[in-house]
Amino acid sequence: MSQTARVIVHPEFKIGDIDPRLFGSFIEHLGRAVYGGIYEPGHPSADEQGFRTDVIDLIKELKVPIVRYPGGNFVSGYNWEDGVGPVEGRPRRLELAWRTIEPNYVGTNEFFDWAKKADTEVMMAVNLGTRGADDARNLIEYCNHPSGSLYSDMRIKHGYREPHKIKTWCLGNEMDGPWQIGSKTADEYGRLACETAKAMKWVDPTIELVACGSSGSGMPTFGAWESTVLEHTYDHVEFVSLHTYYGNRDNDLPNYLARTLDMDHFIKSVASTCDAVKARLKSKKTVHLSFDEWNVWFHSNGADAKMDPWQVAPPQLEDAYTFEDALLVGSMLITLLKNADRVKMACLAQLVNVIAPIMTANGGPAWRQTIFYPYMHASIYGRGTALDVRIQSPGYDNKDFGEVPVLDCVATVNEDAETVTIFAVNRDQSGSLNLEGDLRAFAGYTVTQHLIMESDDLKAVNTSERPNRVIPHAGGNGILCAGTLRATLPKLSWNVITLSR
Ligand code: AHR
């Protein structure tokens, strides 16, 4: 017997404008993300620069607005100069974060070219692990200064007359983590980030900066870290970062699907910490959140522990995502949208091969993992304004989160396109859920699409042999009649219901 959940969707229940950068992603020099992922000279689809056009085509389907680069942990030991200038002269380095060999065939300029081809922007991270303000100011001079100085003229000599004009920059990566090369205390990092930010903005005052928050809410210094770092950097940065990865390690689906309550709590906690610092500093400025690493990550942990070191582009962090992972990723996207007033940027970590929606075989095809679809749907339809959906839903019990609503739901309204989209996950394992929506405020709208992702096999994955095993289908039964929306959300399903005027 199906249960029923009731919702009210109203244009006045605004959460906030959605910054398109909420649907960003991430490419790190790690595993086969760059080499064998976006770059594979000799591949049948490779262009004149060696970039795989089959991968670029899939990225375009995702409409990724911004891609964080080059790390990640990698950036904390990276010398950006290794990756510019003639490729023949570039060093092969021991890469200590992931214990590989970095050949530096791809660096800043090539990545910038690739981003243009993929219709995306670059979010660049600077190394605050082994390096500091001096190298960061040199890098931004190299990238963003027009000409007439040492580093801008070096870029021109390297074949790039026009500056790259990279707007969004991360001040290091996970600097609280002992695994990070050059990790720091909050005071040490806060001072360094502040001085680096000042120097970078003196070179280019138009940039936006992200200070490192904690590398996860489970870190022992979580909260205190954000507070101290922001005390040092508040006037100089626009964002503080959040990172989180989940996994169904205990094979406990009810608990796994409830993890977004933790994500929501994490976001609210960081936002409160920002505002507490704002009050202490008597500032009028609001610091926003950049959730610049989020995803499911656990399937590949065992294989990675056995990987031999010092290989070029070994298959690290290659999670094969199941259908149930796609449900959680859908809920994580809903959580980001529910917090669109404060979370202005976010990066699905990562984009190709490494914990990624897109997989490739060396010399072979590229395919879409299960998580590709909810990410694509949110990126395409989740533009405009996020609306707070008032939900009355039956609940379910689970190990860590008490009673959790079976319905997870948010809506977006795109006033230009005159569309409303409802994103919903039915977490109910026992059966389908009847959705009844009060949409009287959207007179003149009709349901134009109801996409569903469902599967009999929770552990089903897409592979190169069976790339379309788990895909969404159109043809859900959503209808809007006399202001009431009625739809059936199948048992354990991801749903996208679009209404158009
Ligand atoms: O995305 C993989 C890794 O996870 C990143 O390099 C690091 O920042 C995080 O710990």
Coordinates of C-alpha atoms and ligand atoms in Angstrom, one line a residue:
M1 CA 0.0 0.0 0.0
S2 CA 1.5 3.4 -1.1
Q3 CA 1.9 6.2 1.4
T4 CA 1.2 9.8 0.5
A5 CA 3.3 12.9 1.0
R6 CA 1.9 16.5 0.6
V7 CA 3.8 19.5 -0.5
I8 CA 3.2 23.2 -1.1
V9 CA 5.1 24.9 -3.8
H10 CA 4.7 28.7 -3.9
P11 CA 6.8 31.4 -5.7
E12 CA 6.9 33.5 -2.6
F13 CA 8.7 30.7 -0.6
K14 CA 12.1 31.8 -2.0
I15 CA 15.3 30.4 -0.6
G16 CA 17.5 32.4 -2.9
D17 CA 18.9 32.9 -6.4
I18 CA 20.9 29.9 -7.6
D19 CA 24.4 30.8 -8.6
P20 CA 25.1 28.6 -11.7
R21 CA 28.5 27.7 -10.1
L22 CA 26.5 25.5 -7.7
F23 CA 26.8 22.8 -10.4
G24 CA 30.6 23.0 -10.7
S25 CA 33.0 20.0 -10.7
F26 CA 36.6 19.2 -10.2
I27 CA 39.6 17.8 -12.1
E28 CA 42.7 17.0 -10.1
H29 CA 46.1 15.7 -11.3
L30 CA 45.2 12.4 -9.7
G31 CA 44.8 8.9 -11.2
R32 CA 43.4 9.0 -14.7
A33 CA 41.5 12.3 -14.3
V34 CA 43.8 14.2 -16.6
Y35 CA 46.0 11.5 -18.3
G36 CA 43.6 9.0 -19.8
G37 CA 40.6 11.1 -18.8
I38 CA 40.4 14.5 -20.4
Y39 CA 43.8 14.1 -22.2
E40 CA 44.8 11.1 -24.3
P41 CA 46.8 11.8 -27.4
G42 CA 46.4 9.0 -29.9
H43 CA 42.9 8.2 -28.8
P44 CA 40.5 8.1 -31.8
S45 CA 38.6 11.0 -30.5
A46 CA 41.6 13.1 -29.5
D47 CA 41.8 16.6 -31.0
E48 CA 45.0 18.3 -32.1
Q49 CA 46.0 19.1 -28.4
G50 CA 45.3 15.5 -27.3
F51 CA 42.0 16.2 -25.6
R52 CA 39.4 13.6 -25.8
T53 CA 36.4 15.1 -27.6
D54 CA 34.1 12.2 -26.6
V55 CA 34.7 13.3 -23.0
I56 CA 34.2 16.9 -23.8
D57 CA 30.9 16.0 -25.4
L58 CA 29.7 14.3 -22.2
I59 CA 30.9 17.2 -20.1
K60 CA 28.8 19.5 -22.3
E61 CA 25.8 17.4 -21.7
L62 CA 26.3 18.1 -18.0
K63 CA 26.6 21.9 -18.6
V64 CA 29.3 22.2 -16.0
P65 CA 29.7 25.9 -15.3
I66 CA 33.1 25.8 -13.5
V67 CA 35.9 23.2 -12.8
R68 CA 38.2 23.4 -9.9
Y69 CA 41.9 22.7 -10.8
P70 CA 44.6 21.3 -10.3
G71 CA 43.8 19.9 -6.8
G72 CA 42.9 18.7 -4.3
N73 CA 45.8 17.3 -2.3
F74 CA 47.9 17.5 -5.4
V75 CA 48.0 21.3 -5.4
S76 CA 49.8 21.4 -2.0
G77 CA 53.0 20.1 -3.6
Y78 CA 52.6 21.6 -7.0
N79 CA 55.0 24.0 -8.7
W80 CA 52.9 25.7 -11.3
E81 CA 56.0 26.6 -13.3
D82 CA 56.6 22.9 -14.0
G83 CA 53.4 22.9 -16.2
V84 CA 54.0 25.9 -18.5
G85 CA 56.4 26.5 -21.4
P86 CA 57.6 23.9 -23.9
V87 CA 56.3 20.5 -23.0
E88 CA 59.7 18.9 -23.8
G89 CA 61.4 20.8 -21.0
R90 CA 58.9 20.0 -18.3
P91 CA 60.0 17.9 -15.4
R92 CA 58.7 14.5 -14.3
R93 CA 58.1 14.9 -10.5
L94 CA 57.5 12.5 -7.6
E95 CA 53.9 13.5 -6.8
L96 CA 53.7 13.0 -3.0
A97 CA 50.0 13.4 -2.3
W98 CA 49.0 10.4 -4.4
R99 CA 52.5 8.8 -4.7
T100 CA 52.6 8.8 -8.5
I101 CA 54.8 10.3 -11.2
E102 CA 53.5 13.6 -12.6
P103 CA 54.8 14.1 -16.2
N104 CA 53.4 17.7 -16.5
Y105 CA 52.2 17.2 -20.1
V106 CA 49.1 19.2 -19.1
G107 CA 49.5 22.4 -17.1
T108 CA 47.8 25.8 -16.6
N109 CA 47.6 26.9 -20.2
E110 CA 46.5 23.5 -21.6
F111 CA 43.8 23.2 -18.9
F112 CA 42.6 26.7 -19.8
D113 CA 42.3 25.7 -23.5
W114 CA 40.5 22.5 -22.5
A115 CA 38.0 24.5 -20.3
K116 CA 37.2 26.7 -23.2
K117 CA 36.5 23.7 -25.4
A118 CA 34.3 22.2 -22.7
D119 CA 32.3 25.5 -22.3
T120 CA 33.3 25.9 -18.7
E121 CA 35.3 28.2 -16.4
V122 CA 38.4 27.5 -14.3
M123 CA 38.4 27.7 -10.5
M124 CA 42.1 27.7 -9.8
A125 CA 43.7 26.6 -6.6
V126 CA 47.1 28.0 -5.4
N127 CA 49.7 26.0 -3.4
L128 CA 49.7 27.0 0.2
G129 CA 51.2 23.8 1.4
T130 CA 54.9 23.9 0.2
R131 CA 54.6 27.4 -1.2
G132 CA 53.0 30.7 -0.3
A133 CA 52.1 34.3 -1.2
D134 CA 55.1 34.8 -3.5
D135 CA 54.2 32.0 -5.8
A136 CA 50.5 32.7 -5.7
R137 CA 51.1 36.4 -6.8
N138 CA 53.4 35.1 -9.6
L139 CA 50.8 32.7 -10.8
I140 CA 48.0 35.2 -10.8
E141 CA 50.3 37.7 -12.6
Y142 CA 51.0 34.9 -15.2
C143 CA 47.3 34.1 -15.6
N144 CA 45.5 37.4 -15.3
H145 CA 47.8 40.4 -15.9
P146 CA 47.6 41.7 -19.5
S147 CA 51.3 42.3 -20.3
G148 CA 54.4 44.3 -19.5
S149 CA 55.7 42.4 -16.5
L150 CA 57.9 39.3 -16.0
Y151 CA 55.1 36.7 -15.6
S152 CA 52.5 38.2 -18.0
D153 CA 55.2 38.4 -20.7
M154 CA 56.2 34.8 -19.9
R155 CA 52.6 33.8 -20.7
I156 CA 52.7 35.7 -23.9
K157 CA 56.0 34.0 -24.8
H158 CA 54.3 30.7 -24.1
G159 CA 51.8 31.5 -26.8
Y160 CA 48.9 33.1 -24.8
R161 CA 48.7 36.8 -25.7
E162 CA 45.3 37.3 -23.9
P163 CA 45.2 36.9 -20.2
H164 CA 43.1 34.0 -18.9
K165 CA 41.1 36.2 -16.6
I166 CA 40.4 33.5 -14.0
K167 CA 38.0 34.9 -11.6
T168 CA 37.6 32.3 -8.8
W169 CA 40.6 31.2 -6.8
C170 CA 41.1 28.7 -3.9
L171 CA 43.6 29.6 -1.2
G172 CA 45.1 26.1 -0.9
N173 CA 43.3 22.8 -0.2
E174 CA 42.3 21.1 3.1
M175 CA 45.1 22.8 5.0
D176 CA 43.7 21.4 8.3
G177 CA 44.4 17.8 7.2
P178 CA 47.5 16.0 8.5
W179 CA 47.6 14.1 5.2
Q180 CA 48.2 17.4 3.4
I181 CA 51.7 18.4 2.5
G182 CA 52.4 21.5 4.6
S183 CA 49.3 21.3 6.7
K184 CA 48.9 24.0 9.2
T185 CA 47.2 25.2 12.4
A186 CA 44.2 27.5 11.9
D187 CA 46.3 30.5 13.0
E188 CA 49.2 29.6 10.7
Y189 CA 46.9 29.0 7.8
G190 CA 44.7 32.0 8.5
R191 CA 47.7 34.4 8.6
L192 CA 49.1 32.9 5.4
A193 CA 45.7 32.9 3.6
C194 CA 45.2 36.6 4.6
E195 CA 48.6 37.7 3.3
T196 CA 48.2 35.7 0.1
A197 CA 44.8 37.0 -0.5
K198 CA 46.0 40.6 -0.1
A199 CA 48.8 40.1 -2.6
M200 CA 46.6 38.3 -5.1
K201 CA 44.0 41.0 -5.0
W202 CA 46.6 43.7 -5.4
V203 CA 47.5 42.0 -8.7
D204 CA 43.9 41.6 -9.7
P205 CA 41.2 43.2 -7.6
T206 CA 38.4 41.6 -9.6
I207 CA 39.0 38.0 -8.3
E208 CA 37.0 36.1 -5.8
L209 CA 38.7 34.0 -3.1
V210 CA 37.9 30.9 -1.2
A211 CA 39.5 30.2 2.2
C212 CA 39.9 26.6 3.3
G213 CA 37.3 25.5 5.8
S214 CA 37.7 22.1 7.5
S215 CA 38.2 19.1 5.2
G216 CA 35.1 17.5 6.8
S217 CA 32.8 18.1 9.7
G218 CA 34.3 15.1 11.5
M219 CA 37.7 16.8 11.9
P220 CA 38.5 17.4 15.6
T221 CA 39.2 21.1 14.9
F222 CA 35.9 21.6 12.9
G223 CA 34.2 24.9 13.9
A224 CA 37.1 26.3 15.7
W225 CA 39.1 26.1 12.5
E226 CA 36.5 28.1 10.5
S227 CA 36.2 30.6 13.3
T228 CA 40.0 31.3 13.5
V229 CA 40.6 31.2 9.8
L230 CA 37.8 33.7 9.2
E231 CA 39.0 36.0 12.0
H232 CA 42.2 36.3 10.0
T233 CA 40.7 36.4 6.5
Y234 CA 37.2 37.8 6.7
D235 CA 37.8 41.1 4.9
H236 CA 39.8 39.4 2.1
V237 CA 37.7 36.4 1.0
E238 CA 34.3 35.9 -0.5
F239 CA 33.9 32.2 0.4
V240 CA 34.9 29.5 2.9
S241 CA 35.1 25.9 1.6
L242 CA 33.3 22.7 2.8
H243 CA 34.1 19.1 1.7
T244 CA 32.3 15.9 2.4
Y245 CA 32.2 12.3 1.0
Y246 CA 29.8 9.6 2.0
G247 CA 29.8 5.8 1.6
N248 CA 27.5 2.9 2.3
R249 CA 30.2 1.0 4.1
D250 CA 27.9 -1.0 6.3
N251 CA 25.4 -1.7 3.5
D252 CA 22.7 0.1 5.5
L253 CA 20.6 1.8 2.9
P254 CA 18.1 3.6 5.2
N255 CA 21.0 5.2 7.0
Y256 CA 23.0 5.9 3.9
L257 CA 20.1 7.8 2.3
A258 CA 19.6 9.8 5.4
R259 CA 23.2 11.2 5.2
T260 CA 22.0 14.4 3.6
L261 CA 20.7 15.4 7.1
D262 CA 24.4 15.5 8.1
M263 CA 25.2 17.5 5.0
D264 CA 22.5 20.0 5.8
H265 CA 23.7 20.3 9.4
F266 CA 27.2 20.8 8.2
I267 CA 26.2 23.7 5.9
K268 CA 24.1 25.4 8.6
S269 CA 26.9 25.1 11.1
V270 CA 29.5 26.7 8.7
A271 CA 27.0 29.4 7.8
S272 CA 26.4 30.2 11.5
T273 CA 30.2 30.3 12.2
C274 CA 30.6 32.8 9.3
D275 CA 27.9 34.9 10.8
A276 CA 29.3 34.7 14.3
V277 CA 32.6 36.0 13.0
K278 CA 30.7 38.7 11.0
A279 CA 29.1 39.8 14.3
R280 CA 32.4 39.8 16.2
L281 CA 34.1 41.9 13.5
K282 CA 31.1 44.2 13.2
S283 CA 31.2 43.5 9.4
K284 CA 28.5 44.3 6.9
K285 CA 29.8 41.7 4.5
T286 CA 28.5 38.1 4.3
V287 CA 30.9 35.3 3.5
H288 CA 29.3 32.6 1.3
L289 CA 30.0 28.9 1.2
S290 CA 31.8 27.0 -1.5
F291 CA 31.0 23.3 -1.2
D292 CA 33.9 22.6 -3.5
E293 CA 34.2 18.8 -2.9
W294 CA 31.2 16.6 -2.4
N295 CA 30.3 13.1 -3.6
V296 CA 30.1 9.4 -2.7
W297 CA 33.6 7.9 -2.2
F298 CA 34.3 4.5 -0.8
H299 CA 34.1 1.7 -3.4
S300 CA 37.7 2.1 -4.5
N301 CA 39.3 2.4 -1.1
G302 CA 40.4 -1.2 -0.9
A303 CA 41.9 -1.3 -4.4
D304 CA 43.7 2.0 -3.8
A305 CA 45.4 0.7 -0.7
K306 CA 47.0 -2.0 -2.8
M307 CA 48.2 0.2 -5.7
D308 CA 51.9 0.3 -6.4
P309 CA 53.4 3.8 -6.1
W310 CA 55.2 5.9 -8.7
Q311 CA 53.1 5.0 -11.7
V312 CA 52.0 7.6 -14.3
A313 CA 48.2 7.9 -14.1
P314 CA 47.3 4.7 -12.3
P315 CA 43.5 3.9 -11.9
Q316 CA 43.1 5.5 -8.5
L317 CA 39.8 6.4 -6.9
E318 CA 37.8 4.7 -9.6
D319 CA 34.5 4.2 -7.9
A320 CA 31.9 2.3 -9.9
Y321 CA 28.7 4.0 -8.8
T322 CA 25.6 2.0 -8.1
F323 CA 22.0 3.0 -8.5
E324 CA 21.7 3.6 -4.8
D325 CA 24.7 6.0 -5.0
A326 CA 22.8 8.0 -7.6
L327 CA 19.9 8.3 -5.2
L328 CA 22.2 9.8 -2.5
V329 CA 23.8 12.1 -5.1
G330 CA 20.3 13.3 -6.0
S331 CA 19.6 14.0 -2.4
M332 CA 22.9 15.8 -2.0
L333 CA 22.0 18.0 -5.0
I334 CA 18.6 18.7 -3.3
T335 CA 20.4 19.7 -0.2
L336 CA 22.7 22.1 -2.0
L337 CA 19.6 23.7 -3.7
K338 CA 17.8 23.9 -0.3
N339 CA 20.8 26.0 0.9
A340 CA 21.2 28.1 -2.3
D341 CA 21.0 31.3 -0.3
R342 CA 24.3 30.5 1.3
V343 CA 26.0 27.8 -0.8
K344 CA 26.9 29.8 -4.0
M345 CA 29.5 27.4 -5.4
A346 CA 29.9 23.6 -5.2
C347 CA 32.0 21.0 -7.1
L348 CA 31.0 17.5 -7.6
A349 CA 34.3 15.7 -6.9
Q350 CA 35.4 14.8 -9.4
L351 CA 34.5 14.9 -13.2
V352 CA 36.3 12.1 -15.1
N353 CA 37.5 8.6 -13.9
V354 CA 38.4 9.8 -10.3
I355 CA 35.2 9.4 -8.2
A356 CA 33.4 10.7 -11.3
P357 CA 30.2 10.8 -13.3
I358 CA 32.2 10.1 -16.5
M359 CA 34.4 7.0 -17.0
T360 CA 36.8 6.2 -19.8
A361 CA 38.7 3.2 -21.0
N362 CA 42.2 3.9 -22.1
G363 CA 42.0 3.8 -25.9
G364 CA 38.3 2.9 -25.6
P365 CA 34.9 4.4 -25.0
A366 CA 33.7 7.0 -22.4
W367 CA 30.4 6.3 -20.6
R368 CA 28.0 7.9 -18.0
Q369 CA 28.0 6.5 -14.5
T370 CA 24.7 6.3 -12.6
I371 CA 25.4 9.6 -10.8
F372 CA 25.8 11.4 -14.1
Y373 CA 22.0 11.7 -14.4
P374 CA 20.9 13.4 -11.2
Y375 CA 23.9 15.8 -11.6
M376 CA 22.9 16.5 -15.2
H377 CA 19.2 17.1 -14.3
A378 CA 20.1 19.5 -11.5
S379 CA 22.6 21.3 -13.6
I380 CA 20.1 21.7 -16.5
Y381 CA 16.9 22.3 -14.7
G382 CA 18.1 23.7 -11.4
R383 CA 18.7 27.2 -12.6
G384 CA 16.9 30.3 -11.5
T385 CA 15.5 30.6 -7.9
A386 CA 15.4 27.8 -5.3
L387 CA 12.0 27.5 -3.6
D388 CA 11.5 26.0 -0.2
V389 CA 8.9 23.2 -0.5
R390 CA 6.7 22.8 2.6
I391 CA 6.6 19.0 3.1
Q392 CA 4.4 16.7 5.0
S393 CA 5.8 13.3 4.6
P394 CA 5.7 9.9 6.3
G395 CA 9.0 9.1 8.0
Y396 CA 11.3 6.1 8.4
D397 CA 13.6 5.0 11.1
N398 CA 17.3 4.5 10.7
K399 CA 20.5 4.1 12.8
D400 CA 21.9 7.6 13.1
F401 CA 19.3 10.2 12.2
G402 CA 16.1 9.5 14.0
E403 CA 12.9 9.7 12.0
V404 CA 13.6 10.9 8.5
P405 CA 11.0 11.9 5.9
V406 CA 10.8 9.4 3.1
L407 CA 10.3 12.4 0.7
D408 CA 13.3 14.6 0.0
C409 CA 12.3 17.5 -2.2
V410 CA 13.1 21.0 -3.4
A411 CA 11.8 23.2 -6.3
T412 CA 13.3 25.7 -8.6
V413 CA 11.6 28.4 -10.7
N414 CA 13.1 29.8 -13.8
E415 CA 11.2 33.0 -14.5
D416 CA 12.8 33.5 -17.9
A417 CA 11.8 30.1 -19.2
E418 CA 8.5 30.1 -17.3
T419 CA 9.2 26.7 -15.8
V420 CA 9.0 25.2 -12.4
T421 CA 11.0 22.0 -11.6
I422 CA 10.5 19.7 -8.6
F423 CA 13.4 17.5 -7.7
A424 CA 12.3 14.6 -5.4
V425 CA 13.8 11.4 -4.0
N426 CA 11.5 8.7 -2.6
R427 CA 13.7 7.1 0.1
D428 CA 10.9 4.6 0.9
Q429 CA 12.1 1.0 0.5
S430 CA 8.6 -0.4 1.1
G431 CA 6.8 1.1 -1.9
S432 CA 5.9 4.0 -4.2
L433 CA 4.9 7.3 -2.8
N434 CA 1.9 9.4 -3.9
L435 CA 2.9 13.0 -4.2
E436 CA 0.1 15.5 -3.8
G437 CA 1.2 19.1 -4.4
D438 CA -0.6 22.4 -3.7
L439 CA 0.5 24.4 -6.7
R440 CA -2.4 26.8 -6.9
A441 CA 0.1 29.7 -7.2
F442 CA 1.2 28.3 -10.6
A443 CA -2.1 28.8 -12.5
G444 CA -1.6 28.2 -16.2
Y445 CA 1.2 25.7 -15.8
T446 CA 1.1 22.1 -16.9
V447 CA 3.3 19.1 -16.3
T448 CA 5.6 18.8 -19.4
Q449 CA 8.0 16.2 -18.1
H450 CA 8.4 13.6 -15.4
L451 CA 11.8 11.9 -15.5
I452 CA 12.4 8.9 -13.2
M453 CA 15.4 6.9 -12.3
E454 CA 14.6 3.6 -10.7
S455 CA 16.1 0.1 -10.6
D456 CA 15.2 -3.4 -9.4
D457 CA 18.9 -3.8 -8.5
L458 CA 20.2 -1.3 -6.0
K459 CA 23.8 -2.3 -6.8
A460 CA 23.4 -2.0 -10.6
V461 CA 26.3 0.0 -12.2
N462 CA 27.0 1.2 -15.8
T463 CA 30.1 -0.3 -17.4
S464 CA 31.8 0.1 -20.7
E465 CA 30.0 -3.2 -21.8
R466 CA 26.6 -2.1 -20.4
P467 CA 26.8 1.7 -20.4
N468 CA 23.0 2.1 -20.3
R469 CA 22.1 -0.4 -17.6
V470 CA 20.8 2.4 -15.3
I471 CA 19.4 5.4 -17.1
P472 CA 16.4 7.7 -16.4
H473 CA 13.2 7.3 -18.3
A474 CA 10.6 9.8 -19.2
G475 CA 6.9 9.1 -18.8
G476 CA 6.2 9.4 -15.1
N477 CA 2.5 10.1 -14.5
G478 CA 2.7 13.6 -13.0
I479 CA -0.3 15.8 -13.8
L480 CA -1.5 19.2 -12.5
C481 CA -5.2 19.6 -12.3
A482 CA -7.1 22.5 -10.6
G483 CA -3.9 23.6 -8.8
T484 CA -3.2 20.1 -7.4
L485 CA -0.2 18.2 -8.6
R486 CA -0.5 14.4 -8.5
A487 CA 2.4 12.1 -9.2
T488 CA 3.6 8.6 -8.3
L489 CA 7.2 8.4 -7.1
P490 CA 8.3 4.8 -7.5
K491 CA 9.9 3.0 -4.6
L492 CA 13.5 4.3 -4.2
S493 CA 13.5 6.7 -7.1
W494 CA 14.9 10.0 -8.3
N495 CA 12.3 12.2 -9.9
V496 CA 12.4 15.4 -11.9
I497 CA 9.0 17.0 -12.6
T498 CA 8.9 20.0 -14.8
L499 CA 5.9 22.3 -15.2
S500 CA 5.8 24.9 -18.0
R501 CA 3.5 27.8 -18.6
Ligands
AHR1 O1 38.9 14.4 -4.3 C1 39.8 13.6 -3.8 C2 40.6 14.2 -2.6 O2 39.7 14.4 -1.5 C3 41.1 15.6 -2.8 O3 42.4 15.6 -3.4 C4 41.2 16.1 -1.4 O4 41.1 17.5 -1.3 C5 40.2 15.4 -0.6 O5 40.6 14.8 0.5

